[in-house]
Tab-separated table of C-alpha atoms in Angstrom:
chain	number	residue	atom	x	y	z
A	434	MET	CA	-29.931	-12.210	57.534
A	435	PRO	CA	-30.916	-15.831	53.952
A	436	VAL	CA	-28.762	-22.059	53.507
A	437	VAL	CA	-29.594	-25.510	52.928
A	438	ALA	CA	-32.347	-25.516	50.238
A	439	LYS	CA	-35.786	-26.969	51.462
A	440	PRO	CA	-37.647	-27.981	48.500
A	441	ALA	CA	-41.217	-26.419	48.473
A	442	ASP	CA	-44.228	-28.499	48.366
A	443	HIS	CA	-45.422	-28.313	44.625
A	444	ARG	CA	-49.010	-28.803	45.664
A	445	ARG	CA	-49.391	-25.130	46.566
A	446	SER	CA	-46.294	-23.423	47.117
A	447	LYS	CA	-44.306	-20.341	46.301
A	448	THR	CA	-40.783	-19.078	47.443
A	449	ARG	CA	-41.905	-15.725	48.644
A	450	PRO	CA	-38.949	-13.781	50.443
A	451	SER	CA	-41.703	-11.379	51.724
A	452	SER	CA	-39.092	-9.638	53.841
A	453	LYS	CA	-36.668	-8.128	51.562
A	454	PRO	CA	-33.132	-8.617	52.483
A	455	TRP	CA	-32.068	-5.167	53.181
A	456	THR	CA	-34.875	-5.045	55.714
A	457	GLY	CA	-33.334	-7.353	57.989
A	458	LEU	CA	-34.796	-8.484	61.232
A	459	GLY	CA	-36.926	-5.492	61.390
A	460	ALA	CA	-39.132	-6.699	58.597
A	461	ILE	CA	-39.316	-10.138	59.984
A	462	VAL	CA	-40.635	-8.918	63.243
A	463	ALA	CA	-43.046	-6.613	61.375
A	464	LEU	CA	-44.282	-9.805	59.704
A	465	TRP	CA	-46.289	-10.540	63.113
A	466	SER	CA	-47.077	-7.226	64.570
A	467	ALA	CA	-45.872	-3.826	65.700
A	468	PHE	CA	-44.044	-4.267	68.886
A	469	HIS	CA	-44.232	-2.380	72.011
A	470	GLY	CA	-41.142	-3.343	73.738
A	471	LEU	CA	-42.929	-5.135	76.234
A	472	ALA	CA	-40.149	-7.860	76.364
A	473	LEU	CA	-37.373	-5.415	76.767
A	474	ALA	CA	-37.796	-4.894	80.537
A	475	GLU	CA	-36.748	-8.568	80.935
A	476	GLN	CA	-33.198	-8.167	79.481
A	477	ASP	CA	-31.805	-7.418	83.012
A	478	ALA	CA	-32.330	-10.886	83.743
A	479	TRP	CA	-30.951	-12.405	80.501
A	480	PRO	CA	-27.827	-14.668	81.116
A	481	ALA	CA	-24.546	-12.309	80.610
A	482	PRO	CA	-23.429	-14.270	77.288
A	483	LEU	CA	-26.881	-13.349	75.627
A	484	ALA	CA	-27.102	-9.595	76.841
A	485	THR	CA	-23.694	-9.295	75.676
A	486	ALA	CA	-24.362	-10.947	72.139
A	487	PHE	CA	-27.209	-7.947	71.760
A	488	ALA	CA	-25.151	-5.259	72.932
A	489	SER	CA	-23.883	-4.511	69.613
A	490	ALA	CA	-27.276	-4.700	67.860
A	491	VAL	CA	-28.115	-1.503	65.948
A	492	GLU	CA	-31.221	0.579	65.982
A	493	THR	CA	-33.360	-0.614	62.979
A	494	GLU	CA	-33.655	3.089	61.739
A	495	ALA	CA	-29.995	3.534	61.802
A	496	ASP	CA	-29.147	1.069	59.123
A	497	ARG	CA	-30.231	2.015	55.678
A	498	ARG	CA	-30.432	-0.187	52.590
A	499	GLU	CA	-28.131	2.050	50.841
A	500	ASN	CA	-25.312	1.035	52.967
A	501	TRP	CA	-25.047	-2.654	51.528
A	502	ARG	CA	-23.920	-4.591	48.389
A	503	PHE	CA	-24.175	-8.224	48.230
A	504	LEU	CA	-25.054	-11.386	46.386
A	505	ALA	CA	-28.452	-13.106	47.410
A	506	ASP	CA	-29.303	-16.611	46.388
A	507	ALA	CA	-33.126	-17.305	46.552
A	508	TYR	CA	-34.334	-20.953	46.261
A	509	THR	CA	-37.572	-21.385	44.217
A	510	VAL	CA	-39.432	-24.549	43.456
A	511	ASP	CA	-37.761	-24.274	39.877
A	512	GLY	CA	-34.255	-23.908	41.127
A	513	PRO	CA	-32.031	-21.142	42.647
A	514	LEU	CA	-31.821	-17.500	41.439
A	515	ALA	CA	-28.652	-15.572	42.123
A	516	LEU	CA	-29.200	-11.750	42.232
A	517	ARG	CA	-27.002	-8.816	43.090
A	518	PHE	CA	-28.260	-5.796	45.306
A	519	ASP	CA	-26.191	-2.676	45.124
A	520	GLY	CA	-27.405	0.330	47.455
A	521	GLU	CA	-25.539	2.898	45.451
A	522	HIS	CA	-27.800	2.091	42.403
A	523	LEU	CA	-31.289	2.198	44.036
A	524	ASP	CA	-32.646	3.972	40.844
A	525	VAL	CA	-32.371	0.898	38.825
A	526	GLU	CA	-34.811	-1.745	39.652
A	527	ASN	CA	-34.331	-0.666	43.417
A	528	GLY	CA	-30.788	-1.644	43.498
A	529	TRP	CA	-31.272	-5.372	42.185
A	530	SER	CA	-29.995	-7.161	39.203
A	531	LEU	CA	-30.324	-10.828	37.905
A	532	VAL	CA	-26.933	-12.749	37.826
A	533	SER	CA	-28.330	-16.253	36.930
A	534	PRO	CA	-30.148	-17.756	35.114
A	535	SER	CA	-30.844	-15.246	32.503
A	536	MET	CA	-33.968	-13.292	32.225
A	537	ASP	CA	-34.996	-15.402	29.188
A	538	GLY	CA	-34.243	-18.719	31.065
A	539	LEU	CA	-36.650	-17.872	33.976
A	540	THR	CA	-39.683	-19.969	34.676
A	541	ALA	CA	-42.904	-18.624	35.625
A	542	ALA	CA	-42.390	-19.279	39.333
A	543	GLN	CA	-39.000	-17.741	39.058
A	544	ARG	CA	-40.139	-14.627	37.448
A	545	THR	CA	-42.667	-14.279	40.117
A	546	ALA	CA	-40.091	-14.877	42.748
A	547	TYR	CA	-37.744	-12.079	41.161
A	548	ALA	CA	-40.651	-9.617	40.690
A	549	GLU	CA	-41.441	-10.081	44.452
A	550	ILE	CA	-37.909	-9.493	45.446
A	551	ILE	CA	-37.210	-6.316	43.491
A	552	SER	CA	-40.728	-4.806	44.094
A	553	PRO	CA	-40.533	-2.045	46.720
A	554	ASP	CA	-42.632	-2.298	49.745
A	555	GLU	CA	-45.197	0.265	51.074
A	556	ASP	CA	-42.652	0.882	54.003
A	557	GLU	CA	-39.500	0.895	51.845
A	558	ASP	CA	-38.306	4.258	52.945
A	559	ASP	CA	-38.026	2.836	56.478
A	560	ALA	CA	-36.378	-0.418	55.355
A	561	GLY	CA	-33.187	-1.121	57.299
A	562	GLY	CA	-30.061	-3.119	56.293
A	563	LEU	CA	-28.376	-6.447	57.126
A	564	PHE	CA	-27.126	-5.626	60.554
A	565	LEU	CA	-28.565	-7.304	63.595
A	566	ALA	CA	-31.264	-4.978	64.763
A	567	MET	CA	-32.640	-4.243	68.381
A	568	ASP	CA	-36.041	-5.376	67.059
A	569	ALA	CA	-34.864	-8.827	67.351
A	570	ALA	CA	-34.464	-8.812	70.990
A	571	GLU	CA	-38.073	-8.157	71.417
A	572	LEU	CA	-38.692	-11.691	69.994
A	573	ILE	CA	-37.173	-13.147	73.279
A	574	GLY	CA	-39.841	-13.401	75.972
A	575	GLY	CA	-40.456	-15.687	78.863
A	576	GLU	CA	-37.969	-17.737	80.660
A	577	ILE	CA	-34.555	-18.298	79.262
A	578	GLN	CA	-32.900	-21.599	79.698
A	579	LEU	CA	-29.541	-22.951	78.652
A	580	LEU	CA	-30.413	-26.036	76.217
A	581	ALA	CA	-26.797	-26.969	75.003
A	582	GLU	CA	-23.216	-26.094	75.319
A	583	THR	CA	-20.478	-26.659	73.014
A	584	ASP	CA	-16.873	-25.520	72.678
A	585	SER	CA	-18.135	-23.054	70.091
A	586	ALA	CA	-21.601	-21.840	71.089
A	587	LEU	CA	-24.164	-21.439	74.050
A	588	THR	CA	-27.921	-22.332	73.008
A	589	TYR	CA	-30.583	-21.146	74.971
A	590	THR	CA	-34.455	-21.778	74.812
A	591	PHE	CA	-37.005	-19.090	75.297
A	592	THR	CA	-40.650	-18.126	75.064
A	593	PRO	CA	-41.210	-16.276	71.735
A	594	TYR	CA	-42.867	-12.735	71.898
A	595	LEU	CA	-44.860	-12.072	68.978
A	596	GLY	CA	-47.015	-8.983	70.206
A	597	PRO	CA	-50.012	-8.387	72.481
A	598	GLU	CA	-52.847	-9.200	70.224
A	599	GLU	CA	-54.784	-12.243	70.727
A	600	MET	CA	-53.404	-14.287	67.655
A	601	ASP	CA	-49.885	-13.122	68.478
A	602	ILE	CA	-50.323	-14.732	71.814
A	603	ALA	CA	-52.110	-17.747	70.564
A	604	ILE	CA	-49.567	-18.606	67.944
A	605	ALA	CA	-46.584	-17.904	70.159
A	606	ARG	CA	-47.882	-20.261	72.911
A	607	HIS	CA	-47.104	-23.159	70.609
A	608	LEU	CA	-43.738	-22.114	69.443
A	609	ILE	CA	-40.196	-22.891	70.926
A	610	GLY	CA	-37.622	-20.299	70.512
A	611	GLN	CA	-33.877	-20.933	70.269
A	612	VAL	CA	-31.236	-18.416	70.046
A	613	SER	CA	-27.417	-19.387	69.926
A	614	VAL	CA	-24.382	-17.219	70.997
A	615	ARG	CA	-20.841	-17.623	69.826
A	616	ARG	CA	-18.438	-18.342	72.490
A	617	ASP	CA	-15.448	-16.494	70.881
A	618	GLY	CA	-16.856	-13.334	71.382
A	619	SER	CA	-18.274	-12.760	67.879
A	620	GLY	CA	-21.793	-12.361	68.957
A	621	LEU	CA	-25.123	-13.984	67.956
A	622	ALA	CA	-24.986	-16.955	65.674
A	623	SER	CA	-28.617	-17.630	65.139
A	624	ILE	CA	-32.356	-17.324	66.260
A	625	ARG	CA	-34.913	-19.918	65.415
A	626	LEU	CA	-38.802	-20.101	65.904
A	627	HIS	CA	-40.486	-23.436	65.565
A	628	ALA	CA	-43.461	-25.614	66.317
A	629	PRO	CA	-42.710	-28.956	67.519
A	630	GLU	CA	-46.187	-30.284	66.362
A	631	ARG	CA	-49.298	-28.944	64.704
A	632	PHE	CA	-51.444	-26.569	66.195
A	633	ARG	CA	-54.556	-24.347	65.847
A	634	PRO	CA	-54.243	-20.801	67.023
A	635	HIS	CA	-57.864	-19.840	65.595
A	636	LEU	CA	-60.683	-21.868	64.814
A	637	VAL	CA	-60.247	-21.391	60.980
A	638	VAL	CA	-56.292	-21.424	61.020
A	639	ARG	CA	-54.373	-24.622	61.180
A	640	ILE	CA	-50.482	-24.532	61.175
A	641	ASP	CA	-49.032	-27.971	60.248
A	642	SER	CA	-45.427	-26.524	60.172
A	643	PHE	CA	-43.802	-23.556	61.316
A	644	ASP	CA	-39.927	-22.984	61.146
A	645	LEU	CA	-38.152	-19.679	61.064
A	646	VAL	CA	-34.268	-19.514	61.098
A	647	MET	CA	-32.019	-16.433	61.028
A	648	GLU	CA	-28.088	-16.930	60.992
A	649	PHE	CA	-25.620	-14.451	61.591
A	650	GLN	CA	-21.902	-13.664	61.205
A	651	ARG	CA	-19.594	-11.166	62.434
A	652	LEU	CA	-17.375	-9.269	59.686
A	653	ASP	CA	-13.862	-7.806	60.378
A	654	GLY	CA	-14.389	-4.243	60.836
A	655	LEU	CA	-18.138	-4.027	61.751
A	656	THR	CA	-19.455	-3.425	65.195
A	657	ALA	CA	-22.575	-5.793	64.588
A	658	PRO	CA	-23.373	-9.143	63.347
A	659	VAL	CA	-24.570	-9.314	59.675
A	660	LEU	CA	-27.597	-11.597	58.473
A	661	ARG	CA	-26.079	-14.338	56.308
A	662	ARG	CA	-28.970	-16.880	55.974
A	663	LEU	CA	-32.929	-16.472	56.057
A	664	SER	CA	-35.002	-19.671	55.964
A	665	SER	CA	-38.791	-20.001	56.698
A	666	ARG	CA	-41.344	-22.390	56.087
A	667	ILE	CA	-45.241	-22.142	57.107
A	668	GLU	CA	-47.548	-24.909	56.047
A	669	GLY	CA	-51.061	-25.369	56.989
A	670	SER	CA	-54.557	-23.555	56.262
A	671	ALA	CA	-56.300	-20.251	56.845
A	672	ALA	CA	-60.054	-19.647	56.360
A	673	PHE	CA	-60.175	-22.869	54.517
A	674	GLN	CA	-57.431	-22.190	51.947
A	675	ASP	CA	-54.175	-24.034	51.826
A	676	LEU	CA	-51.034	-22.248	53.050
A	677	ASP	CA	-47.752	-23.149	52.132
A	678	GLU	CA	-45.067	-20.122	52.235
A	679	VAL	CA	-41.358	-20.764	51.876
A	680	THR	CA	-38.540	-18.358	52.117
A	681	GLU	CA	-34.980	-19.444	51.433
A	682	MET	CA	-32.109	-16.751	50.991
A	683	THR	CA	-28.433	-16.659	51.524
A	684	PHE	CA	-26.185	-13.627	51.476
A	685	SER	CA	-22.594	-13.529	50.499
A	686	GLU	CA	-19.993	-11.105	48.993
A	687	VAL	CA	-21.374	-8.877	51.704
A	688	GLU	CA	-19.988	-5.411	51.486
A	689	TYR	CA	-20.869	-2.458	53.747
A	690	LEU	CA	-20.987	1.022	52.232
A	691	GLY	CA	-21.698	2.925	55.295
A	692	ASP	CA	-20.047	5.720	57.383
A	693	THR	CA	-17.498	3.448	58.817
A	694	GLY	CA	-15.840	2.766	55.482
A	695	ARG	CA	-16.216	-0.064	53.188
A	696	VAL	CA	-15.795	-3.777	54.623
A	697	SER	CA	-16.084	-6.854	52.418
A	698	ALA	CA	-16.071	-10.441	53.129
A	699	ASN	CA	-15.869	-12.290	49.766
A	700	ASP	CA	-16.853	-16.010	50.208
């Protein structure tokens, strides 16, 4: 899934890759709610290129974090962090190691970001990998329309489906979804959810800025696209407290260690 770095707001900000890279799209979906498949019934009406792009997606539980090795670049308010993840060594800091800067050279903000990246989640046992997961299809709801067509990609707009709860519906009402499919047959290129303007999904919640981008790349030898970039920003306030959440991560030197054999893409 992680990137043009977007500098965080120094007033109240933190780079918080709250969805660990190995959890892929399943964790991003879980950021909002547990989905019940309500959007899946509409896939029969999807444009053929979009349906084909998702045909190779894997079931979330079929992709394990121990199947992956990669370099992750996380962007913080104090500069980038370079980390390596090795699924064959989960016994050491959950598979993570710091590449740069040195541990002694980390600022307080970078130490916090590093600790959050390597710390296990409560649902770590269910964590997936970098493959495009079927969970992502559940984001795509409403009417799908062709927005742009180039020699390399088709981009569609859709109404995001975030879940059945009142807050999910209130947020989704103000978002625009975009999904891009590569025309060379290599599958999904990106998914974006963004708010074109400020909105209030609840009396005590104000969203000034919302932008989530996930970019994918097909690697030779693998049947599904792999997450290569994750970028998100949420600014506003909730319960009268400022909200400024920034996530910036890219994944390179990706190597798949799963059952189909080792495949690498060294950038």
